[in-house]
Coordinates of C-alpha atoms in Angstrom, one line a residue:
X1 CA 11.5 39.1 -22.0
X2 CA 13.3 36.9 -25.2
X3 CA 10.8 34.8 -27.5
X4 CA 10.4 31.5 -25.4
X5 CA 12.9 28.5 -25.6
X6 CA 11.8 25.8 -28.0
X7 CA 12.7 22.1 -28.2
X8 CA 14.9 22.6 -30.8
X9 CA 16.7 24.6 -28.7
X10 CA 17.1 22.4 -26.1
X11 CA 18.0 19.9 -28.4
X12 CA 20.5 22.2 -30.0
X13 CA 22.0 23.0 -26.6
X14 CA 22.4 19.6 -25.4
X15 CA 23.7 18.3 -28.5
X16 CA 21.0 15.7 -29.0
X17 CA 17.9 15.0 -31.7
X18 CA 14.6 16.5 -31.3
X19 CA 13.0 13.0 -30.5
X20 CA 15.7 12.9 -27.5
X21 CA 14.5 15.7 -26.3
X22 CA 10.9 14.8 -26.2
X23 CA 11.6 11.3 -24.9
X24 CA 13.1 12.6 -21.8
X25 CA 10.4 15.6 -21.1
X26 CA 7.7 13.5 -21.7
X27 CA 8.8 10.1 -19.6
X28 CA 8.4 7.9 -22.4
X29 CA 8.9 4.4 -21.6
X30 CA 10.3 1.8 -23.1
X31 CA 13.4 3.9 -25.0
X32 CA 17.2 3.4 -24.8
X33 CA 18.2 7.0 -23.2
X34 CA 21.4 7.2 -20.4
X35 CA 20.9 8.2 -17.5
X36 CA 23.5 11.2 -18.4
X37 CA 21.9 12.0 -21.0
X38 CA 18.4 12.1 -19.6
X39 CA 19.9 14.4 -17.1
X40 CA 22.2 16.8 -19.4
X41 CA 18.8 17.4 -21.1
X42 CA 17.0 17.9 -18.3
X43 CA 19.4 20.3 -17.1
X44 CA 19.5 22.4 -20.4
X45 CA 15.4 22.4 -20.5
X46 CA 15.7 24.1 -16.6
X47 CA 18.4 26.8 -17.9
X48 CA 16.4 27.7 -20.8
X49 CA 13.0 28.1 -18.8
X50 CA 11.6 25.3 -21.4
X51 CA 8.7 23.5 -20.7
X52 CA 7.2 20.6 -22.6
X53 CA 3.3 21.8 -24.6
X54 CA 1.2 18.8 -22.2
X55 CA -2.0 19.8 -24.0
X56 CA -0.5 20.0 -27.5
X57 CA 1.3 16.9 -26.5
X58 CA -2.6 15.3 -25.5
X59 CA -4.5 16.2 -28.3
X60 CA -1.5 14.7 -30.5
X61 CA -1.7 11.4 -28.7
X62 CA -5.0 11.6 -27.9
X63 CA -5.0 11.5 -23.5
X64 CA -5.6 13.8 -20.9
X65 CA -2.2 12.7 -19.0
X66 CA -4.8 13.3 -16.2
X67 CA -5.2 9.7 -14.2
X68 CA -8.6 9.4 -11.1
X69 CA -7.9 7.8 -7.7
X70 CA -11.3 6.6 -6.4
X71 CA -11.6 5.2 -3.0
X72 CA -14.2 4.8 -0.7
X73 CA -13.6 6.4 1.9
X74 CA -9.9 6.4 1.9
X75 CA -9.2 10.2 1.1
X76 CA -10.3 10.8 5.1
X77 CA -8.1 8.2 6.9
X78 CA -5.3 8.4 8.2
X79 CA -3.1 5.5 6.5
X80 CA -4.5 7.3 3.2
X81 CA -1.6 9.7 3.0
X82 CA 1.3 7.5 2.2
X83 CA -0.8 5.9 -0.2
X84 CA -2.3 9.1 -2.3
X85 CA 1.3 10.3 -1.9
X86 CA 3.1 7.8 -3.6
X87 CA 0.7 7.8 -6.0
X88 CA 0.6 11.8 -6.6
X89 CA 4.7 11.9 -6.8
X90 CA 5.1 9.4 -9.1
X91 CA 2.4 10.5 -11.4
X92 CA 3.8 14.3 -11.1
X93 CA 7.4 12.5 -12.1
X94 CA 5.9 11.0 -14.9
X95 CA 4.5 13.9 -16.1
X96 CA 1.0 13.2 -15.2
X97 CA -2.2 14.7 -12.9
X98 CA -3.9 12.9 -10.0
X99 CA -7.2 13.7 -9.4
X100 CA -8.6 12.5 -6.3
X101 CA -12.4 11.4 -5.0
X102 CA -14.4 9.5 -2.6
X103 CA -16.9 7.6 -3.7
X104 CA -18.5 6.7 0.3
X105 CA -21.7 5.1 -0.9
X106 CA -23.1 3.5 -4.0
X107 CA -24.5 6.3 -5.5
X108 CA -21.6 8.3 -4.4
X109 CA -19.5 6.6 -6.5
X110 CA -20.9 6.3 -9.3
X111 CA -21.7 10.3 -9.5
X112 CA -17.6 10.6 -8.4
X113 CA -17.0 8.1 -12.0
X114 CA -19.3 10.1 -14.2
X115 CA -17.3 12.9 -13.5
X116 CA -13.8 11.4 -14.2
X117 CA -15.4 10.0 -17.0
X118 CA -16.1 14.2 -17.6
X119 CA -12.7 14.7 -17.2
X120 CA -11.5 12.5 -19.6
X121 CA -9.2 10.3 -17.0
X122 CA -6.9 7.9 -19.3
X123 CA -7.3 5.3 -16.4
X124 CA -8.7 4.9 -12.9
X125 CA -6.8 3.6 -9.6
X126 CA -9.5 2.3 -8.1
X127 CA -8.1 1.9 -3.8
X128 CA -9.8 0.5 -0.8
X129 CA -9.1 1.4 2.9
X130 CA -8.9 -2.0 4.2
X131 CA -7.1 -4.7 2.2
X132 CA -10.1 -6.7 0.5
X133 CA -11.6 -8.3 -2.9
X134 CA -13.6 -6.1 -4.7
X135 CA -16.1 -6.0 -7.4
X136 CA -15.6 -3.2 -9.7
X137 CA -18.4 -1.1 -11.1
X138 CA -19.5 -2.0 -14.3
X139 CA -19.2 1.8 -14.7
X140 CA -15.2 1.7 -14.6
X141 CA -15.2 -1.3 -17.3
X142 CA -14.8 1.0 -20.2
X143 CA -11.5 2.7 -18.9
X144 CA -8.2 1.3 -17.7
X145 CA -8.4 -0.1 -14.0
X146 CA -5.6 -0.6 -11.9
X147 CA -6.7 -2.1 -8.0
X148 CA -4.9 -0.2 -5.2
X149 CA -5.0 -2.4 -1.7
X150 CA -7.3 -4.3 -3.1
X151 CA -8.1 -7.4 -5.2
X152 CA -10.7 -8.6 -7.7
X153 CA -11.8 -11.9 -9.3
X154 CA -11.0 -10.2 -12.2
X155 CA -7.5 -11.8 -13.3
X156 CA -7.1 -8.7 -15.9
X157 CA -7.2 -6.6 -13.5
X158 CA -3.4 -5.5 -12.1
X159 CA -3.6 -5.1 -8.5
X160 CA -1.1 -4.6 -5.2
X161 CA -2.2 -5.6 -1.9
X162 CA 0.1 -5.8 1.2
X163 CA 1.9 -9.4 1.5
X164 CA 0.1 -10.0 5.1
X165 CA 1.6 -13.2 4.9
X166 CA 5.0 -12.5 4.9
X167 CA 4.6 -9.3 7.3
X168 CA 3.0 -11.4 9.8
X169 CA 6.2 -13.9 9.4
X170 CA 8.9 -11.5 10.1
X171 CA 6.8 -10.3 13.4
X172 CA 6.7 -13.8 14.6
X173 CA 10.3 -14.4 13.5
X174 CA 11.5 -11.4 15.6
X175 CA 10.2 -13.0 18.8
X176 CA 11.6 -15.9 18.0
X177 CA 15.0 -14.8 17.5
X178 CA 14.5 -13.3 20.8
X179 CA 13.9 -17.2 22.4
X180 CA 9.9 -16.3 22.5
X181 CA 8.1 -20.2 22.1
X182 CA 5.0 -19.5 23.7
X183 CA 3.6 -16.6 21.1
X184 CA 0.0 -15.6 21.0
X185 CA -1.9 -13.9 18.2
X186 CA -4.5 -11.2 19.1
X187 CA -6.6 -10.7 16.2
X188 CA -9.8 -9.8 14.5
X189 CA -13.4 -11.5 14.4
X190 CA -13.7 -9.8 10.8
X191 CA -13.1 -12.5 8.1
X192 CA -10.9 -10.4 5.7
X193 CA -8.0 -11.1 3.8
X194 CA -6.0 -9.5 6.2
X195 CA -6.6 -11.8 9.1
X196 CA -6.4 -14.8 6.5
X197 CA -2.9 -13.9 5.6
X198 CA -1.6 -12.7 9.2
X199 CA -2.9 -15.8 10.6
X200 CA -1.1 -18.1 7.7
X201 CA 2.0 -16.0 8.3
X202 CA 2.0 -16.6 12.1
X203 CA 2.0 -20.4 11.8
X204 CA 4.1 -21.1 8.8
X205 CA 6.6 -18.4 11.0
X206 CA 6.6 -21.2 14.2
X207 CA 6.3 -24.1 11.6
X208 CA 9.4 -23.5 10.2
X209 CA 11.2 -23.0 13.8
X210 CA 10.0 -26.3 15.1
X211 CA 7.0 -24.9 17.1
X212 CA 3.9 -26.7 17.6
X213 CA 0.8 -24.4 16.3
X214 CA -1.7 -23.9 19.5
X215 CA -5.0 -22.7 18.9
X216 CA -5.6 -21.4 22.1
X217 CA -3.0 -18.6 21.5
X218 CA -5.0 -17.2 19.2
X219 CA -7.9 -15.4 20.2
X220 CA -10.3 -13.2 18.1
X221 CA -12.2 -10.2 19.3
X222 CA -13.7 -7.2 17.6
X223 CA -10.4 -5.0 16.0
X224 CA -10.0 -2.0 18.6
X225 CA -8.3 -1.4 22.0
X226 CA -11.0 -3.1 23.7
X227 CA -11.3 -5.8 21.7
X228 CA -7.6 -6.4 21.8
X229 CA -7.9 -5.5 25.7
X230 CA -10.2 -8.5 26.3
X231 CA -8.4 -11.2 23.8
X232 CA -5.5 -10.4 25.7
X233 CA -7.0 -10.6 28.9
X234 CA -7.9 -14.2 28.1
X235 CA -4.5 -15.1 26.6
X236 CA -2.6 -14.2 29.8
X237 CA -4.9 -14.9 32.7
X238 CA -3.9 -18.5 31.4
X239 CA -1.8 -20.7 34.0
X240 CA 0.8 -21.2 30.5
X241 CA 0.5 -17.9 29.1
X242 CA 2.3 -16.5 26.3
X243 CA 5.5 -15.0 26.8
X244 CA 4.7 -12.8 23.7
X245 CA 2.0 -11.2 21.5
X246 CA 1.7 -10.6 17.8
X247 CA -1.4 -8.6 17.2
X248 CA -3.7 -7.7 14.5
X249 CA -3.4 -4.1 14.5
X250 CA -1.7 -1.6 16.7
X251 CA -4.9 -0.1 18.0
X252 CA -5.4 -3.8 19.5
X253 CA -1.5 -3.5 20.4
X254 CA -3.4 -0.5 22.7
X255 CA -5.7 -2.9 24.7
X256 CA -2.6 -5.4 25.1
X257 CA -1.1 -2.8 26.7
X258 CA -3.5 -2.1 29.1
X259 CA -4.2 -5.9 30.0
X260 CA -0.7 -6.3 30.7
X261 CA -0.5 -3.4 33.4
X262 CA -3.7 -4.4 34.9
X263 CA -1.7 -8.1 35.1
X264 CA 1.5 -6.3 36.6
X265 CA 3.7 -7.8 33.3
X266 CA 6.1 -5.3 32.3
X267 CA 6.4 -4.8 28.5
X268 CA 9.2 -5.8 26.8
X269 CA 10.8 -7.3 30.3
X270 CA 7.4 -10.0 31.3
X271 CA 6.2 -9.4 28.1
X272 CA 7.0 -9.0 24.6
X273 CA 4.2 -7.3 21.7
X274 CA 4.5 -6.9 18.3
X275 CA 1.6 -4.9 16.6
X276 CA 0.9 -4.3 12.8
X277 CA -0.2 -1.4 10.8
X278 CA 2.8 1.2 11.9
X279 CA 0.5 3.6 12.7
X280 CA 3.3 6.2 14.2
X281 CA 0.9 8.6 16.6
X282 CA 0.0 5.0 18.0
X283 CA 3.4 3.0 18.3
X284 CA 5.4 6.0 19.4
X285 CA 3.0 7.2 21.3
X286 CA 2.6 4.0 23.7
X287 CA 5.7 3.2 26.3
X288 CA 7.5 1.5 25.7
X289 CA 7.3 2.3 21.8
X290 CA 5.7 -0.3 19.6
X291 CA 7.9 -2.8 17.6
X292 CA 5.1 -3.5 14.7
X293 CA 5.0 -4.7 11.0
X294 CA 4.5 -1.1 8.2
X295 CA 2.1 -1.5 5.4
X296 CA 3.7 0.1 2.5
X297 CA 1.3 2.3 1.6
X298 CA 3.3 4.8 -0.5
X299 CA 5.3 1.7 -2.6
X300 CA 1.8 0.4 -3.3
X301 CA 0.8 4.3 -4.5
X302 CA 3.4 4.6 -6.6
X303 CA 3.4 1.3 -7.9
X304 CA -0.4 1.3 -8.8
X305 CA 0.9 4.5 -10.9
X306 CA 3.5 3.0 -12.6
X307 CA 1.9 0.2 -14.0
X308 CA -1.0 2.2 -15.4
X309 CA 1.2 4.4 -17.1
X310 CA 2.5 0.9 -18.7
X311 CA -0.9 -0.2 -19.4
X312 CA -1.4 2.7 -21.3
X313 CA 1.1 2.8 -23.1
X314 CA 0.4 -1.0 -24.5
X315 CA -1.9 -0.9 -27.9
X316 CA -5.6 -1.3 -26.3
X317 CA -6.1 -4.5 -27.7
X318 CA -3.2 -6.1 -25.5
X319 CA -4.3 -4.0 -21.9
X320 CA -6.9 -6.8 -20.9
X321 CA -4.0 -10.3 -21.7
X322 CA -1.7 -9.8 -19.2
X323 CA -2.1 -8.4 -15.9
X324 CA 0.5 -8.3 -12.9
X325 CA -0.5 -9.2 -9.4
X326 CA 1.7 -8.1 -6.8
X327 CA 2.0 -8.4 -2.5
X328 CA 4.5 -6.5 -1.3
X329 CA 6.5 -6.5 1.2
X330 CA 5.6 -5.6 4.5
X331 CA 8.9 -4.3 6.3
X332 CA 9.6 -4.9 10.5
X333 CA 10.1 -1.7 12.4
X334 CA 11.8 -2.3 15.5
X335 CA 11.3 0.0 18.4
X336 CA 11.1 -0.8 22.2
X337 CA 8.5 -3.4 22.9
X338 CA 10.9 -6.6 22.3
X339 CA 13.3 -8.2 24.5
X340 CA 14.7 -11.4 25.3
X341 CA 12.1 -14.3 27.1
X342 CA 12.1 -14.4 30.4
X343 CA 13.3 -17.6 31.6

């Protein structure tokens, strides 16, 4: 084997400055290098087996390059994957680590942030399961903190969050455009931001079509298939019943399911549902397969990323001034469980 490639052979090679070179193998933000030349570089680093010195390039800059997701118990669900994924790409494409940990319990979590703290994390994503406000350990007050589903009444503190608003919107808007006036809403008992904002959603959704709000299509019942079984079971055992459903979850999209086959309605043809959540073993699972609004778990992963690795690279006195607050969208995916009112 030939002595190893260095960067002034890449730069050599690709006919560019040393401090190209290191811009583009180390992901720095904020400088002015093309696209084409990004890539030229990039390709000349690959064909001469060159790779960047990461610890050399830590102990000059002083960080790890090594970022902590703590959740609480979000590294065992389901949704998680999309999220931890979009975070773990983006880090790797930055040129950065993810390390991953539960925290489950109190104590839990503080043992999991003693030992990022051991591992000299440059920041912390700090993620919830469920979309909610948070209070963040005093612990995690030392070290960059960027929320990940999940807000704080912290305003320094960047977080994402779904836009529950607007996803609710475009679920109620699709029945709509199908001629649906009479549209219930299935949803939770819990009071959580979730249900807030899907319940705002659903009636600015018929307020701007000209359709009267009713509270007695919306019912509440605990967040599973039965609950969303029984809520259901009210809404259309109802001389006037609803022509359609939007509902809370998918898993409550289950019970509606079930209600309306006990009832004889035929879904989409009697009986149009919309769920929420896109959980994919659920909607295509159930037949016919269920229309329903995606959280966008891997956007917010990758986002949350992204915007620490700005923080970071902000002097430490200006981290704390300005922090950005995002909801993003929620997209409509459209299956089988739609169709036109029935007259």
């Amino acid at each position: 084997m030939g002595p190893k490639a260095s960067i002034r052979d890449v730069a050599a090679a690709a006919g560019v400055s040393v401090t190209t070179v290191s811009h583009v193998l180390n992901n720095k933000s904020g400088t002015r290098v093309s696209a084409q030349t990004r890539e030229r570089v990039e390709a000349v680093a690959r064909q001469l087996g060159y790779a960047a010195n990461g610890l050399a390039r830590g102990l000059r800059l002083q960080r790890s390059y090594a970022l902590g997701l703590l959740g609480d118990v979000i590294a065992a669900t389901g949704q998680a994957g999309r999220l931890i994924l979009g975070a773990q790409e983006t880090a790797s494409a930055r040129g950065w680590v993810l390390l991953l940990t539960t925290g489950r319990d109190l104590e839990a979590e503080r043992r999991e942030i003693r030992a990022l703290s051991r591992h000299r994390v440059d920041g912390v994503l700090y993620a919830t399961t469920d979309h909610r406000v948070v209070r963040v350990p005093d612990e995690l007050r030392p070290m960059p903190v960027v929320l990940l589903n999940a807000r704080s009444d912290d305003a320094t503190l960047p977080s994402v969050v779904p836009d529950e608003r607007g996803g609710a919107a475009a679920a109620v808007r699709e029945l709509l455009a199908h001629g649906h006036r009479r549209i219930g809403f299935v949803t939770t008992v819990d009071d959580v931001p979730a249900a807030r904002g899907r319940l705002l959603g659903y009636r600015e959704a018929l307020w701007a079509a000209g359709v009267p709000y009713r509270p007695e299509l919306v019912r509440a019942d605990v967040g599973d298939p039965a609950g969303g079984h029984r809520a259901a079971r009210v809404l259309l055992d109802a001389a006037d019943r609803p022509t359609a459903l939007f509902c809370f979850t998918d898993r409550m999209a289950m019970g509606v399911y079930r209600a309306a086959a006990e009832l004889g309605l035929r879904v989409p043809q009697e009986l149009s549902v919309v769920g929420s959540d896109n959980q994919e073993v659920i909607a295509d699972g159930l037949f016919p397969a269920l229309t329903t609004v995606a959280l966008p778990h891997h956007g917010m992963g990758a986002w949350a990323v992204e915007t620490m690795v700005e923080l970071l690279d902000r002097p430490k006195g200006a981290r704390r001034r300005v922090a950005r607050h995002v909801a993003m969208p929620c997209p409509l995916v459209r299956r089988a469980s739609v169709a036109a009112a029935p007259h």
